[in-house]
Short mmCIF file of C-alpha atoms in Angstrom, two decimals:
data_model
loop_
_atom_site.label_atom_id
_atom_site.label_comp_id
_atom_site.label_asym_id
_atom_site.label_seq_id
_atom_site.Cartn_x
_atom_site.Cartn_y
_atom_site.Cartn_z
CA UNK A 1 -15.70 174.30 5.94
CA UNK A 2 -14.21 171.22 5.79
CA UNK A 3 -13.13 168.65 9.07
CA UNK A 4 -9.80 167.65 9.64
CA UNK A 5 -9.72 163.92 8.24
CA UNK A 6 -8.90 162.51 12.26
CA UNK A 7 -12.28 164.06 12.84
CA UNK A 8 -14.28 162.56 9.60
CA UNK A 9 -12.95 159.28 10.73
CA UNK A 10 -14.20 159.63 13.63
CA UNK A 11 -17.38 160.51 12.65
CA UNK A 12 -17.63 158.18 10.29
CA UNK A 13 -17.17 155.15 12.59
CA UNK A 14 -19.47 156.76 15.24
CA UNK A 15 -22.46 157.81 13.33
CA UNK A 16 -23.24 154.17 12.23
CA UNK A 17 -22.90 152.72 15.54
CA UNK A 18 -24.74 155.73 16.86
CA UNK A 19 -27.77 155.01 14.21
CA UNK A 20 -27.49 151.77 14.71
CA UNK A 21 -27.60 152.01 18.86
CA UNK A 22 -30.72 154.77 18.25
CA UNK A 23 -32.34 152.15 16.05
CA UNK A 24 -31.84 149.49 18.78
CA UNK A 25 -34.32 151.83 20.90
CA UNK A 26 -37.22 150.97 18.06
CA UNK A 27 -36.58 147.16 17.82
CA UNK A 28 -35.13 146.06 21.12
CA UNK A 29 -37.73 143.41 23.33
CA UNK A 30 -36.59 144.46 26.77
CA UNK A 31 -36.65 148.04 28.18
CA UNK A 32 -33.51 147.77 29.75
CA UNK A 33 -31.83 146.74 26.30
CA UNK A 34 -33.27 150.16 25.49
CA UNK A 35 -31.61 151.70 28.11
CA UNK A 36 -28.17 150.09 27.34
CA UNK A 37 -28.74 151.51 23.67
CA UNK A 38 -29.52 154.63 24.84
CA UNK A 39 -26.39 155.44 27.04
CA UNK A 40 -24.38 154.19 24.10
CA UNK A 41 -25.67 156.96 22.16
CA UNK A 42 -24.81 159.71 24.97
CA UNK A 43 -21.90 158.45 25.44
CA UNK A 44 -20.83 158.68 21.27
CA UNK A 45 -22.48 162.59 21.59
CA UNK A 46 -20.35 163.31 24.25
CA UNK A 47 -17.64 162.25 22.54
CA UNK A 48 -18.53 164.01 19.08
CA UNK A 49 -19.52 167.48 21.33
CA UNK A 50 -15.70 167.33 22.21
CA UNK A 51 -15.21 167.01 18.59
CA UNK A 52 -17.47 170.02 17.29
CA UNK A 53 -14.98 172.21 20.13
CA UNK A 54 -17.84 172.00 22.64
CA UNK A 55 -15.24 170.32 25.19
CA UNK A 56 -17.43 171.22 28.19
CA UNK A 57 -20.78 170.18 26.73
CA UNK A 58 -19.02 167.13 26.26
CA UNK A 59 -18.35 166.70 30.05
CA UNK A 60 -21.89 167.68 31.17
CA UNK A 61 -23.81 165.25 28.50
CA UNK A 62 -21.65 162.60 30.32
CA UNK A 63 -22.17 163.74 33.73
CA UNK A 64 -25.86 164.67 33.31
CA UNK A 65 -27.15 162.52 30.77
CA UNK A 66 -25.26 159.27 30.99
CA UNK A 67 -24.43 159.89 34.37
CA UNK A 68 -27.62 161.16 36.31
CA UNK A 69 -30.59 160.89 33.59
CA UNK A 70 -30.02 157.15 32.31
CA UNK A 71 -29.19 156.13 35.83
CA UNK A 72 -32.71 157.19 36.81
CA UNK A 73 -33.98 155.76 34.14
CA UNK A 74 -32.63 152.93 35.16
CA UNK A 75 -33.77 153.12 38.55
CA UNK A 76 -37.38 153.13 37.51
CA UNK A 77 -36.69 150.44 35.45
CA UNK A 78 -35.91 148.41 38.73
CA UNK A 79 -38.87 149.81 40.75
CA UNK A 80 -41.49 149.06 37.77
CA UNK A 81 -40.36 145.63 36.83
CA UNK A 82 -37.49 144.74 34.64
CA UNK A 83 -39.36 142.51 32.60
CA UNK A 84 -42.38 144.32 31.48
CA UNK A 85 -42.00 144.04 27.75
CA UNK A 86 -44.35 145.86 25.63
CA UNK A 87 -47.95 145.23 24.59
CA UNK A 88 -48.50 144.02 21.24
CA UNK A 89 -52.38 144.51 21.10
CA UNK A 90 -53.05 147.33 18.77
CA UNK A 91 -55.62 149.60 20.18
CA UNK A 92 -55.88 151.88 17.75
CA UNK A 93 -55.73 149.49 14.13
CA UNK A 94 -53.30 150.18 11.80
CA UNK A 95 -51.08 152.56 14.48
CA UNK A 96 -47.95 150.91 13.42
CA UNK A 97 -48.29 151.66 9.93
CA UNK A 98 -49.49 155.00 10.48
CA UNK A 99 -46.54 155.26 12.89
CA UNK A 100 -43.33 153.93 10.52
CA UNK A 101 -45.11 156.48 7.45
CA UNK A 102 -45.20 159.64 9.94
CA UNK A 103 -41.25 158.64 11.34
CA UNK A 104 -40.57 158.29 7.77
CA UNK A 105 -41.91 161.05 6.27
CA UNK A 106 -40.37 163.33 9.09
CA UNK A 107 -37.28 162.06 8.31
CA UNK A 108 -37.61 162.61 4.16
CA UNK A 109 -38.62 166.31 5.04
CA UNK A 110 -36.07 167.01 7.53
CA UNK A 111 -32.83 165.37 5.29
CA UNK A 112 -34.94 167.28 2.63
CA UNK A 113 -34.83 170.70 4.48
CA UNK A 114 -31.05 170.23 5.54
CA UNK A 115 -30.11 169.03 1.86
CA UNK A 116 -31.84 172.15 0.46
CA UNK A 117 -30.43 174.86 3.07
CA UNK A 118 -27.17 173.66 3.60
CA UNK A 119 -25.41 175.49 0.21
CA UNK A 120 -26.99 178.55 1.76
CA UNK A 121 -24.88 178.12 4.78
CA UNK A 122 -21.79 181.09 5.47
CA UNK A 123 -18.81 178.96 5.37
CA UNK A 124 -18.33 177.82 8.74
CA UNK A 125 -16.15 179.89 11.19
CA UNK A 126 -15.06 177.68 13.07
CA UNK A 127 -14.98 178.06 17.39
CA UNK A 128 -11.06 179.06 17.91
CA UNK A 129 -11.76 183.39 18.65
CA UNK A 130 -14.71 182.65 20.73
CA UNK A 131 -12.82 179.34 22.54
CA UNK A 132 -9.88 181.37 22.65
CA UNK A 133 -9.65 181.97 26.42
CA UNK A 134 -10.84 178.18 26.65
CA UNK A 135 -14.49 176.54 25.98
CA UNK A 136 -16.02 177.07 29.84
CA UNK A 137 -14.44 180.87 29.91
CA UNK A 138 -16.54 181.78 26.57
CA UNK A 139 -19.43 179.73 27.83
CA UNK A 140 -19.44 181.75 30.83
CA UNK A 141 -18.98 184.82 29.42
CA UNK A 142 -22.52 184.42 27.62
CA UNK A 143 -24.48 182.07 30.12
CA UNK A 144 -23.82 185.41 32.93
CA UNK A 145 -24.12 187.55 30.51
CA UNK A 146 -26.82 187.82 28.13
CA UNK A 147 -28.58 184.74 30.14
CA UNK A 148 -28.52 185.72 33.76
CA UNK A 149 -32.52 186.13 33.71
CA UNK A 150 -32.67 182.95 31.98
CA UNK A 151 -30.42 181.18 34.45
CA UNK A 152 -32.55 182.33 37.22
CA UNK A 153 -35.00 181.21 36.11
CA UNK A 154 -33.44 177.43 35.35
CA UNK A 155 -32.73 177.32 39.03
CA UNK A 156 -36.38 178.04 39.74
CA UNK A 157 -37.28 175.23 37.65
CA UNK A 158 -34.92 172.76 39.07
CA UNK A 159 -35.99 173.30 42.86
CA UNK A 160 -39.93 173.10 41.12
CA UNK A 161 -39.14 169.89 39.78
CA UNK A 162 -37.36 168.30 42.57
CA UNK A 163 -40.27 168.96 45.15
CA UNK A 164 -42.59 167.67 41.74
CA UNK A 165 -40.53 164.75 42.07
CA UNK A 166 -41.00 164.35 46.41
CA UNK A 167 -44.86 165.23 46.22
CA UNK A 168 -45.39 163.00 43.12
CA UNK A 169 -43.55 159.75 44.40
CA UNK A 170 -44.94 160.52 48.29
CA UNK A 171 -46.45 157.27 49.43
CA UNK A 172 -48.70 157.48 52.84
CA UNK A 173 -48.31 155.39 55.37
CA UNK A 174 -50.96 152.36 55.39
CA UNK A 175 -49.71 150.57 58.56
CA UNK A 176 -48.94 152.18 62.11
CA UNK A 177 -45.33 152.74 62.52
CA UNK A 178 -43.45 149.96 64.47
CA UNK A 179 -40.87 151.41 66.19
CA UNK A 180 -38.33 150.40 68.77
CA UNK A 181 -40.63 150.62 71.67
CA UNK A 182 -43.76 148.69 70.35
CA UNK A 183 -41.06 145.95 68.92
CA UNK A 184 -40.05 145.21 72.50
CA UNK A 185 -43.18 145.20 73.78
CA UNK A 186 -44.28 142.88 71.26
CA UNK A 187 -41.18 140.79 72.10
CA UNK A 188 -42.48 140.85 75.79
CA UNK A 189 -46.03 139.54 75.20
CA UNK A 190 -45.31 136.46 72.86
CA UNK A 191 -43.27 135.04 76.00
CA UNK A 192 -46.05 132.80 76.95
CA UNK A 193 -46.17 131.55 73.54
CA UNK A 194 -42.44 130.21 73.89
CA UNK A 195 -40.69 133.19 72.68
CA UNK A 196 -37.38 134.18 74.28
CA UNK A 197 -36.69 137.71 75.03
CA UNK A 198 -32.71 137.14 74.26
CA UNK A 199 -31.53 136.31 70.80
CA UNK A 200 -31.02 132.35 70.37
CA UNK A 201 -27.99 130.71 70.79
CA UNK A 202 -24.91 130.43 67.64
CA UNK A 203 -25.14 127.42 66.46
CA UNK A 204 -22.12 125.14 67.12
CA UNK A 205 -20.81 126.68 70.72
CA UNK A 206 -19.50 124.26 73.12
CA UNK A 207 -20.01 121.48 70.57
CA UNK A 208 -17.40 119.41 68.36
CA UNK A 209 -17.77 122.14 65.32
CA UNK A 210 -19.51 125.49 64.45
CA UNK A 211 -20.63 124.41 61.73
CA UNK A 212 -23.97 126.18 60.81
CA UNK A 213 -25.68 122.72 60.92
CA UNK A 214 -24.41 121.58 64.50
CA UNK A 215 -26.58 122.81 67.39
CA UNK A 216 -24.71 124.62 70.31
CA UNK A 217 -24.75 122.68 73.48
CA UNK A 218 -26.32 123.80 76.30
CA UNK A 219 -24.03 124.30 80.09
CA UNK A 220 -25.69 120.67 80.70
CA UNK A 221 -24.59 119.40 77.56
CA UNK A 222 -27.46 118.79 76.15
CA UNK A 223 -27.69 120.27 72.40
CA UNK A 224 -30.07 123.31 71.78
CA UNK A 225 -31.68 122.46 68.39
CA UNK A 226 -32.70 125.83 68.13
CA UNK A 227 -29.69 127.39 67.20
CA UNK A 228 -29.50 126.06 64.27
CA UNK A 229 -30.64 128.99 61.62
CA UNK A 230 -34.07 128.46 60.51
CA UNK A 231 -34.09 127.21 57.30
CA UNK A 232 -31.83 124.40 57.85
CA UNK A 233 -34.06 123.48 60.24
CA UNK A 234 -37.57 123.76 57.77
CA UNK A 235 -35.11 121.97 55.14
CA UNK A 236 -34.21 119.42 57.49
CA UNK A 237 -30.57 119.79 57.50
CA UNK A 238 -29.47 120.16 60.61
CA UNK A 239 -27.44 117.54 62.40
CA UNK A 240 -30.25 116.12 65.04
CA UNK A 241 -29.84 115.52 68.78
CA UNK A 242 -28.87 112.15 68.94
CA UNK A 243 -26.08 112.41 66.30
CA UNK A 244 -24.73 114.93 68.02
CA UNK A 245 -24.95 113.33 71.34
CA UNK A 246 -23.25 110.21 70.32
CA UNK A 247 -20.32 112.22 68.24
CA UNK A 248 -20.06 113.58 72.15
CA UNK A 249 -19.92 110.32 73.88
CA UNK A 250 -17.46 109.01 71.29
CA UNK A 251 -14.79 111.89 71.66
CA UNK A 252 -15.48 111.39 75.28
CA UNK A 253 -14.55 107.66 76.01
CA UNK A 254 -12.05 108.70 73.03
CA UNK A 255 -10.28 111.08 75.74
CA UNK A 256 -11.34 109.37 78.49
CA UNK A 257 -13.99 111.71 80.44
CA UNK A 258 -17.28 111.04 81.96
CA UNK A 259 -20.21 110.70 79.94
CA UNK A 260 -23.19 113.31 80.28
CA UNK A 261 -26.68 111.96 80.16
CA UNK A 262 -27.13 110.62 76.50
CA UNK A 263 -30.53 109.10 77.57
CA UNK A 264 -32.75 111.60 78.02
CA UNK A 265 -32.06 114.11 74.75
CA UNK A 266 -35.52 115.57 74.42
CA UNK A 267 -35.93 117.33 78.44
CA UNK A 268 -33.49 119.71 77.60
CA UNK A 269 -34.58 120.44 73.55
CA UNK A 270 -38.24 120.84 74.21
CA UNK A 271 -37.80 123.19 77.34
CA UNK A 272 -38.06 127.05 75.78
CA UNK A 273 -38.17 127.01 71.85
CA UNK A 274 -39.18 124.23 70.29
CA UNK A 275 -36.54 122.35 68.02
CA UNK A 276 -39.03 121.78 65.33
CA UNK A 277 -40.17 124.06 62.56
CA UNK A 278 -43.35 125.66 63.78
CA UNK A 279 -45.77 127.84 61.85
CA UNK A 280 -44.01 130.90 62.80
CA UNK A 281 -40.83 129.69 61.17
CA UNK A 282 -42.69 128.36 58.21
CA UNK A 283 -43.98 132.63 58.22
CA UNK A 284 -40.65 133.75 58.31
CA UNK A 285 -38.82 131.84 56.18
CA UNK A 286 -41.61 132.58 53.17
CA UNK A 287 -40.56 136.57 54.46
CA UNK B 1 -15.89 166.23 5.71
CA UNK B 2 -18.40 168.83 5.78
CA UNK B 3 -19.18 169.85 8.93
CA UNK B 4 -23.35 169.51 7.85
CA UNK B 5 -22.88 165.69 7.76
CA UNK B 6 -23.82 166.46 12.05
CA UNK B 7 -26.57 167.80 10.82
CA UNK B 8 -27.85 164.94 8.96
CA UNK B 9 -27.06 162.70 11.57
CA UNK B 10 -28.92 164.70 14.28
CA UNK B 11 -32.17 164.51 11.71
CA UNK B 12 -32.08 160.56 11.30
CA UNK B 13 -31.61 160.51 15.00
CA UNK B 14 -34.30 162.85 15.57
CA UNK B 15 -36.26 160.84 13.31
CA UNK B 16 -35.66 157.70 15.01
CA UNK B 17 -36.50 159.47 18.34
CA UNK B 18 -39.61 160.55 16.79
CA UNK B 19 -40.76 157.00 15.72
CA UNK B 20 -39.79 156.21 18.83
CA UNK B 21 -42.50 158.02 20.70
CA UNK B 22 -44.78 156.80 18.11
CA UNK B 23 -44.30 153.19 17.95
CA UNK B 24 -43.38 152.16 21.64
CA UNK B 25 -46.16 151.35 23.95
CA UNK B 26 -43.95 151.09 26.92
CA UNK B 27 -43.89 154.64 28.96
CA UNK B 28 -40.41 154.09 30.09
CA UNK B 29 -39.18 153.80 26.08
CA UNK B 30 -41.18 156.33 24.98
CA UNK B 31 -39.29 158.94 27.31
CA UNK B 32 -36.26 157.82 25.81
CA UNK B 33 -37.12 158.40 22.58
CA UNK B 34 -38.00 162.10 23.84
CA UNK B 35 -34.16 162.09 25.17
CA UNK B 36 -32.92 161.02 21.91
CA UNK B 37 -34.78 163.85 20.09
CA UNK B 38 -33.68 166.46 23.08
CA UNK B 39 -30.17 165.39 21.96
CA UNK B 40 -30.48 165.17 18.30
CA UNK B 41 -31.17 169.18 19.13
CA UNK B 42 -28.39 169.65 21.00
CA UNK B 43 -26.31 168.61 18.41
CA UNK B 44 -27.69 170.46 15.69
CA UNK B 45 -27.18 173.29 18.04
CA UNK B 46 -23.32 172.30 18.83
CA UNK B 47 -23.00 172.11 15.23
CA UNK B 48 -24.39 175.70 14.21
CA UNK B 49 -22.46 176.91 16.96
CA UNK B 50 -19.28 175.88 14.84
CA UNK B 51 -20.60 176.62 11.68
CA UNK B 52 -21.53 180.49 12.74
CA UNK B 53 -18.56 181.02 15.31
CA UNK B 54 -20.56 181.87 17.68
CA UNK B 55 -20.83 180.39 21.53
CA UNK B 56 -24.50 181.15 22.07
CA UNK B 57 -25.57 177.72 20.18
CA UNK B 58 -23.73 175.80 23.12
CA UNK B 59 -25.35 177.88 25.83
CA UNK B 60 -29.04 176.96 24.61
CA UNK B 61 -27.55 173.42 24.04
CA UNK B 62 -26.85 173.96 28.07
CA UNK B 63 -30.32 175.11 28.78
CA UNK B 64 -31.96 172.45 27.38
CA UNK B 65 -29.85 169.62 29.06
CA UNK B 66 -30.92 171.14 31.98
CA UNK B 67 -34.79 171.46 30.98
CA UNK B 68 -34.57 167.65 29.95
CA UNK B 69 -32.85 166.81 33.87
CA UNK B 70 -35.92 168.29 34.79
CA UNK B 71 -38.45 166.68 32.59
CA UNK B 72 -37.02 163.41 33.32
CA UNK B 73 -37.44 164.11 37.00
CA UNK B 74 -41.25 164.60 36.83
CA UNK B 75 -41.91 162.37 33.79
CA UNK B 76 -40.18 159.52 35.84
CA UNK B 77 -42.27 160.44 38.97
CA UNK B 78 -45.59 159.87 37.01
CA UNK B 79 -44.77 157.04 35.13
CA UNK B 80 -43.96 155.62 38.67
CA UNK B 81 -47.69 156.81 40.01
CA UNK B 82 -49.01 155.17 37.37
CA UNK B 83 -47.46 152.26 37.39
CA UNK B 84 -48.60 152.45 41.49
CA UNK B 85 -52.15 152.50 40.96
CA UNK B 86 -52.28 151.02 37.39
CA UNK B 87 -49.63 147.59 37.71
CA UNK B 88 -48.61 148.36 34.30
CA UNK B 89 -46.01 151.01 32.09
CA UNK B 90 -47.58 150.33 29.01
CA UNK B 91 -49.48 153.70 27.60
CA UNK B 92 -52.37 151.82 26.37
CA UNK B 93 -53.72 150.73 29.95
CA UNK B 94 -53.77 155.08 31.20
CA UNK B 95 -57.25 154.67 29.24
CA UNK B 96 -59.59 156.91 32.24
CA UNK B 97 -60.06 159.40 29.73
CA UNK B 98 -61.18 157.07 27.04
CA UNK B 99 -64.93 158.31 26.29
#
């Protein structure tokens, strides 16, 4: 039996790219390359599934293969490391070559075995009396027919590998579990060392701008340098006291109001946190 | 067209699969060259399903989709235990046996 010519165009601009994307899986550097290659593959089978009349194997290679299996793959990608390329040490000498000679010969053998049976083949039938009440009706027909046993059984196998999957990927715990209550008492006892119990000011209330960089100002007036976010402060970017204090006093005499105490910035910085980047921020910011 | 030109391409992709799993040190690659030859199967099994007229090719083309979602769910798990206790994907380095 012979295709329509729509579908041996079809086939004849997919099965090169299709090669070509499998090949990409051989040559490719980067694992995730692979991966890309891979997908375009399932995604081409899909398409020629819906071409051999298998409409809804079509739909599931895209849903579970491109759409599950790859994304996993994927997945583990991420958790093992994007970048691990391969190894080009050969532990065992001469692999490769024994390798491309093996993938080689399997492929002479197997084109040979399909070249040689393939006259012996009935003249293809051809899916329209078994798709005639529609591909999923026929499928079903079979799969809960003549496969019920069989489809038991794939169930079994699916719950067997998903608790594989939980007992092989189960990580114990090293550290003791923090939870709310030991985080507040931990919040409690570092008072003495200068820790607030309340979360720090936003930076910029009560002052000219909220920008990130200006520090709030306190009900005296005086600017709290520790509102400004942490790593402005380690990079040194925030706007410091006495800038702000003056950009005060000049919008002040600017409107006319009485000036607040511009001489004595640091009593009202050093009091509670300190303004400066201490070790602990210097810990949290490499975090 | 005939309709055994699928056929041929599910052997060079098979193949290619194949040469995969030989060639590839990384574990990650190497179970995607097992995909590739679970779906060079699938369609040579699509494909006798059309030649002989018969829907039973698609239904085992079914069954092992689903037996490969389920390899790919444990395979993944161990490559991700090894890669816990090892640092490393690549086959080579999962040497404990090695006399």
């Amino acid at each position: 039996m012979t295709t329509t010519s729509a579908e041996a165009a079809l086939f004849g601009i997919l099965a090169p790219l299709m090669v070509l994307a499998a090949l990409g899986l051989l040559f490719v550097k980067r694992a995730v390359h692979a991966a890309v290659c891979v997908v375009f593959v399932m995604i081409c089978l899909a398409i020629l599934y819906v071409a051999n009349e298998a409409a809804f194997l079509g739909v599931v290679q895209v849903v579970v293969y491109t759409g599950a299996v790859m994304m996993l793959f994927l997945f583990v990608l991420m958790l093992v490391g994007v970048d691990s390329a391969d190894s080009l040490t050969e532990t065992i000498k001469g692999q490769r070559w024994i390798g491309i000679v093996f993938g080689i010969g399997l492929l002479v053998v197997l084109l040979g075995v399909v070249a040689s049976t393939s006259h012996d083949l009935p003249p293809a039938v051809g899916l329209e009396i078994a798709n005639a009440q529609t591909n999923p009706t026929g499928l079903a027909a079979i799969l809960f027919g003549n496969y019920v046993v069989a489809m038991e059984v794939i169930g079994v196998l699916l719950v067997t590998a998903a608790l594989a999957g939980l007992v092989l990927t189960h990580r114990r715990r090293l550290g003791v579990h923090r939870n709310q209550r030991t985080l507040a008492r931990e919040r409690v006892a570092a008072i003495p060392q200068g820790r607030t119990l309340a979360p720090l000011p936003a930076p910029g209330v009560y002052a000219q701008n909220n920008a990130m960089d200006t520090p709030a100002l306190g009900p005296d007036g005086q600017p709290l340098e520790h509102s400004v976010p942490r790593v402005l402060r380690i990079r040194g970017q925030q706007k410091t006291a006495a800038e702000v204090l003056t950009a005060e006093e000049t919008l002040r005499s600017r409107l006319g109001l009485p000036s607040v105490g511009v001489d004595e910035p640091e009593a009202a910085i050093t009091d509670g946190v300190s303004a400066s980047p201490t070790s602990d921020d210097a810990e949290e910011a490499r975090d | 067209m005939p309709v055994t030109n699928y056929l041929i391409l599910a052997v060079i992709l098979f193949s290619i699969g194949a040469t995969t799993v030989l060639l590839r040190r990384n574990a990650i690659i190497v179970f995607m060259g097992i995909e590739l030859m679970l779906n060079a199967t699938n369609l040579a099994f699509v494909t006798f399903a059309r030649i002989h007229g018969d829907l039973t090719g698609q239904v085992l083309a079914f069954f092992v989709m689903v037996v490969a979602a389920a390899e790919v769910v444990v395979g993944l798990a161990i490559i991700v235990t090894i890669f816990r206790t090892r640092r490393s994907a690549s086959v080579d380095d999962v040497n404990l046996l090695n006399g």
